[in-house]
Amino acid sequence: MAEAGETLTAELLERLVALGVRQIRVEVHGEPRTVRIAEYRLPQGERELLRISRVALVRKSWLAAASFERTTKVLADAALRGEEDHLDSLKACLMVGKKIPVGTGFPREESVESTAKTN
């Protein structure tokens, strides 16, 4: 299988998975640990290197993309396609003054009844 001191590679992990191994013993910063192979597996998919100017433009939020570069082009393209921005990104929420999606309990929304009781 693997020899002591061997570096974990994608090929080695695939071999171990094919053999049905779920956990391995590794040394992390000099300490031996038992870890699940799933923690060390590389994500599947294609990799694409983008310049920072392109990263902002490939986001779902056209409002966040418009704040970075090519503002008129991004806004015009979004308008022509009839796109909606659901304001899920941190940047878009900050731009329009909406609560930002961070912290515990953010997905839970206050009910209308509890708001009415406080008034």
PDB file of C-alpha atoms in Angstrom:
ATOM      1  CA  MET A   1       0.000   0.000   0.000  1.00  0.00           C
ATOM      2  CA  ALA A   2       1.990   2.981   1.277  1.00  0.00           C
ATOM      3  CA  GLU A   3       5.358   3.189   2.940  1.00  0.00           C
ATOM      4  CA  ALA A   4       6.317   5.235   5.977  1.00  0.00           C
ATOM      5  CA  GLY A   5       7.275   8.756   5.005  1.00  0.00           C
ATOM      6  CA  GLU A   6       5.444   8.623   1.678  1.00  0.00           C
ATOM      7  CA  THR A   7       3.750  11.886   0.714  1.00  0.00           C
ATOM      8  CA  LEU A   8      -0.004  11.813   0.219  1.00  0.00           C
ATOM      9  CA  THR A   9      -0.840  12.231  -3.434  1.00  0.00           C
ATOM     10  CA  ALA A  10      -4.111  12.028  -5.333  1.00  0.00           C
ATOM     11  CA  GLU A  11      -2.985   8.718  -6.871  1.00  0.00           C
ATOM     12  CA  LEU A  12      -2.188   7.214  -3.467  1.00  0.00           C
ATOM     13  CA  LEU A  13      -5.552   8.308  -2.067  1.00  0.00           C
ATOM     14  CA  GLU A  14      -7.371   6.836  -5.082  1.00  0.00           C
ATOM     15  CA  ARG A  15      -5.528   3.522  -4.600  1.00  0.00           C
ATOM     16  CA  LEU A  16      -6.508   3.439  -0.923  1.00  0.00           C
ATOM     17  CA  VAL A  17     -10.144   4.248  -1.720  1.00  0.00           C
ATOM     18  CA  ALA A  18     -10.184   1.483  -4.350  1.00  0.00           C
ATOM     19  CA  LEU A  19      -8.965  -0.940  -1.678  1.00  0.00           C
ATOM     20  CA  GLY A  20     -11.806   0.124   0.627  1.00  0.00           C
ATOM     21  CA  VAL A  21      -9.659   2.014   3.141  1.00  0.00           C
ATOM     22  CA  ARG A  22     -11.616   4.768   4.896  1.00  0.00           C
ATOM     23  CA  GLN A  23      -9.130   5.990   7.489  1.00  0.00           C
ATOM     24  CA  ILE A  24      -5.380   6.381   7.455  1.00  0.00           C
ATOM     25  CA  ARG A  25      -2.781   7.158  10.056  1.00  0.00           C
ATOM     26  CA  VAL A  26      -0.786  10.293   9.176  1.00  0.00           C
ATOM     27  CA  GLU A  27       1.687  12.539  10.898  1.00  0.00           C
ATOM     28  CA  VAL A  28       0.589  16.182  11.069  1.00  0.00           C
ATOM     29  CA  HIS A  29       3.165  18.641  12.465  1.00  0.00           C
ATOM     30  CA  GLY A  30       4.996  15.767  14.116  1.00  0.00           C
ATOM     31  CA  GLU A  31       1.883  14.308  15.788  1.00  0.00           C
ATOM     32  CA  PRO A  32       0.402  11.011  14.595  1.00  0.00           C
ATOM     33  CA  ARG A  33      -3.336  11.197  13.832  1.00  0.00           C
ATOM     34  CA  THR A  34      -6.011   8.964  12.384  1.00  0.00           C
ATOM     35  CA  VAL A  35      -7.976  10.839   9.727  1.00  0.00           C
ATOM     36  CA  ARG A  36     -10.680  10.001   7.235  1.00  0.00           C
ATOM     37  CA  ILE A  37      -9.493   9.839   3.637  1.00  0.00           C
ATOM     38  CA  ALA A  38     -12.415  12.065   2.629  1.00  0.00           C
ATOM     39  CA  GLU A  39     -10.697  14.951   4.464  1.00  0.00           C
ATOM     40  CA  TYR A  40      -7.638  14.652   2.233  1.00  0.00           C
ATOM     41  CA  ARG A  41      -9.251  13.962  -1.128  1.00  0.00           C
ATOM     42  CA  LEU A  42      -8.941  16.666  -3.704  1.00  0.00           C
ATOM     43  CA  PRO A  43     -12.144  18.174  -5.088  1.00  0.00           C
ATOM     44  CA  GLN A  44     -13.270  16.873  -8.474  1.00  0.00           C
ATOM     45  CA  GLY A  45     -13.811  19.241 -11.377  1.00  0.00           C
ATOM     46  CA  GLU A  46     -11.943  21.527 -13.684  1.00  0.00           C
ATOM     47  CA  ARG A  47      -9.673  24.277 -12.479  1.00  0.00           C
ATOM     48  CA  GLU A  48      -9.545  27.657 -14.119  1.00  0.00           C
ATOM     49  CA  LEU A  49      -7.135  30.418 -13.248  1.00  0.00           C
ATOM     50  CA  LEU A  50      -8.814  33.824 -13.402  1.00  0.00           C
ATOM     51  CA  ARG A  51      -7.294  37.256 -13.040  1.00  0.00           C
ATOM     52  CA  ILE A  52      -8.799  39.294 -10.228  1.00  0.00           C
ATOM     53  CA  SER A  53     -10.718  41.456 -12.703  1.00  0.00           C
ATOM     54  CA  ARG A  54     -12.393  38.342 -14.187  1.00  0.00           C
ATOM     55  CA  VAL A  55     -13.233  36.812 -10.795  1.00  0.00           C
ATOM     56  CA  ALA A  56     -15.630  39.637  -9.944  1.00  0.00           C
ATOM     57  CA  LEU A  57     -17.362  39.329 -13.314  1.00  0.00           C
ATOM     58  CA  VAL A  58     -18.158  35.614 -13.017  1.00  0.00           C
ATOM     59  CA  ARG A  59     -20.121  35.966  -9.772  1.00  0.00           C
ATOM     60  CA  LYS A  60     -23.890  35.410  -9.618  1.00  0.00           C
ATOM     61  CA  SER A  61     -24.511  38.922  -8.328  1.00  0.00           C
ATOM     62  CA  TRP A  62     -24.423  41.406 -11.205  1.00  0.00           C
ATOM     63  CA  LEU A  63     -24.565  44.271  -8.700  1.00  0.00           C
ATOM     64  CA  ALA A  64     -21.377  43.074  -7.009  1.00  0.00           C
ATOM     65  CA  ALA A  65     -19.737  42.566 -10.414  1.00  0.00           C
ATOM     66  CA  ALA A  66     -20.716  46.090 -11.482  1.00  0.00           C
ATOM     67  CA  SER A  67     -19.023  47.553  -8.420  1.00  0.00           C
ATOM     68  CA  PHE A  68     -15.638  46.224  -9.462  1.00  0.00           C
ATOM     69  CA  GLU A  69     -14.881  46.936 -13.102  1.00  0.00           C
ATOM     70  CA  ARG A  70     -16.668  47.574 -16.405  1.00  0.00           C
ATOM     71  CA  THR A  71     -19.662  49.020 -14.560  1.00  0.00           C
ATOM     72  CA  THR A  72     -21.616  50.225 -17.589  1.00  0.00           C
ATOM     73  CA  LYS A  73     -21.077  46.975 -19.504  1.00  0.00           C
ATOM     74  CA  VAL A  74     -22.164  44.803 -16.556  1.00  0.00           C
ATOM     75  CA  LEU A  75     -25.236  46.960 -15.845  1.00  0.00           C
ATOM     76  CA  ALA A  76     -26.243  47.112 -19.517  1.00  0.00           C
ATOM     77  CA  ASP A  77     -25.836  43.339 -19.991  1.00  0.00           C
ATOM     78  CA  ALA A  78     -27.866  42.601 -16.852  1.00  0.00           C
ATOM     79  CA  ALA A  79     -30.625  44.987 -17.941  1.00  0.00           C
ATOM     80  CA  LEU A  80     -30.793  43.519 -21.451  1.00  0.00           C
ATOM     81  CA  ARG A  81     -31.039  39.994 -20.049  1.00  0.00           C
ATOM     82  CA  GLY A  82     -33.657  41.081 -17.483  1.00  0.00           C
ATOM     83  CA  GLU A  83     -31.610  39.691 -14.617  1.00  0.00           C
ATOM     84  CA  GLU A  84     -32.543  40.051 -10.969  1.00  0.00           C
ATOM     85  CA  ASP A  85     -30.045  40.312  -8.142  1.00  0.00           C
ATOM     86  CA  HIS A  86     -31.301  38.513  -5.047  1.00  0.00           C
ATOM     87  CA  LEU A  87     -28.727  40.336  -2.905  1.00  0.00           C
ATOM     88  CA  ASP A  88     -27.204  37.175  -1.421  1.00  0.00           C
ATOM     89  CA  SER A  89     -23.624  38.424  -1.655  1.00  0.00           C
ATOM     90  CA  LEU A  90     -21.950  40.423   1.070  1.00  0.00           C
ATOM     91  CA  LYS A  91     -20.886  43.150  -1.343  1.00  0.00           C
ATOM     92  CA  ALA A  92     -24.360  43.622  -2.860  1.00  0.00           C
ATOM     93  CA  CYS A  93     -25.969  43.839   0.587  1.00  0.00           C
ATOM     94  CA  LEU A  94     -23.458  46.460   1.699  1.00  0.00           C
ATOM     95  CA  MET A  95     -24.077  48.511  -1.432  1.00  0.00           C
ATOM     96  CA  VAL A  96     -27.825  48.785  -0.854  1.00  0.00           C
ATOM     97  CA  GLY A  97     -27.740  48.996   2.946  1.00  0.00           C
ATOM     98  CA  LYS A  98     -29.324  45.591   3.581  1.00  0.00           C
ATOM     99  CA  LYS A  99     -28.336  43.281   6.468  1.00  0.00           C
ATOM    100  CA  ILE A 100     -25.254  41.338   5.491  1.00  0.00           C
ATOM    101  CA  PRO A 101     -25.469  37.512   5.382  1.00  0.00           C
ATOM    102  CA  VAL A 102     -23.051  36.755   8.238  1.00  0.00           C
ATOM    103  CA  GLY A 103     -23.312  35.614  11.825  1.00  0.00           C
ATOM    104  CA  THR A 104     -25.433  33.039  13.551  1.00  0.00           C
ATOM    105  CA  GLY A 105     -29.098  32.922  12.831  1.00  0.00           C
ATOM    106  CA  PHE A 106     -28.992  35.027   9.671  1.00  0.00           C
ATOM    107  CA  PRO A 107     -31.222  32.735   7.568  1.00  0.00           C
ATOM    108  CA  ARG A 108     -33.978  32.897  10.179  1.00  0.00           C
ATOM    109  CA  GLU A 109     -36.253  35.824   9.467  1.00  0.00           C
ATOM    110  CA  GLU A 110     -38.392  37.599  12.009  1.00  0.00           C
ATOM    111  CA  SER A 111     -42.053  36.795  11.694  1.00  0.00           C
ATOM    112  CA  VAL A 112     -44.597  39.519  11.013  1.00  0.00           C
ATOM    113  CA  GLU A 113     -46.421  38.718  14.269  1.00  0.00           C
ATOM    114  CA  SER A 114     -43.373  39.323  16.476  1.00  0.00           C
ATOM    115  CA  THR A 115     -42.707  42.624  14.708  1.00  0.00           C
ATOM    116  CA  ALA A 116     -46.314  43.716  15.241  1.00  0.00           C
ATOM    117  CA  LYS A 117     -46.160  42.863  18.977  1.00  0.00           C
ATOM    118  CA  THR A 118     -43.117  45.081  19.533  1.00  0.00           C
ATOM    119  CA  ASN A 119     -44.827  48.113  17.969  1.00  0.00           C
TER     120      ASN A 119
END
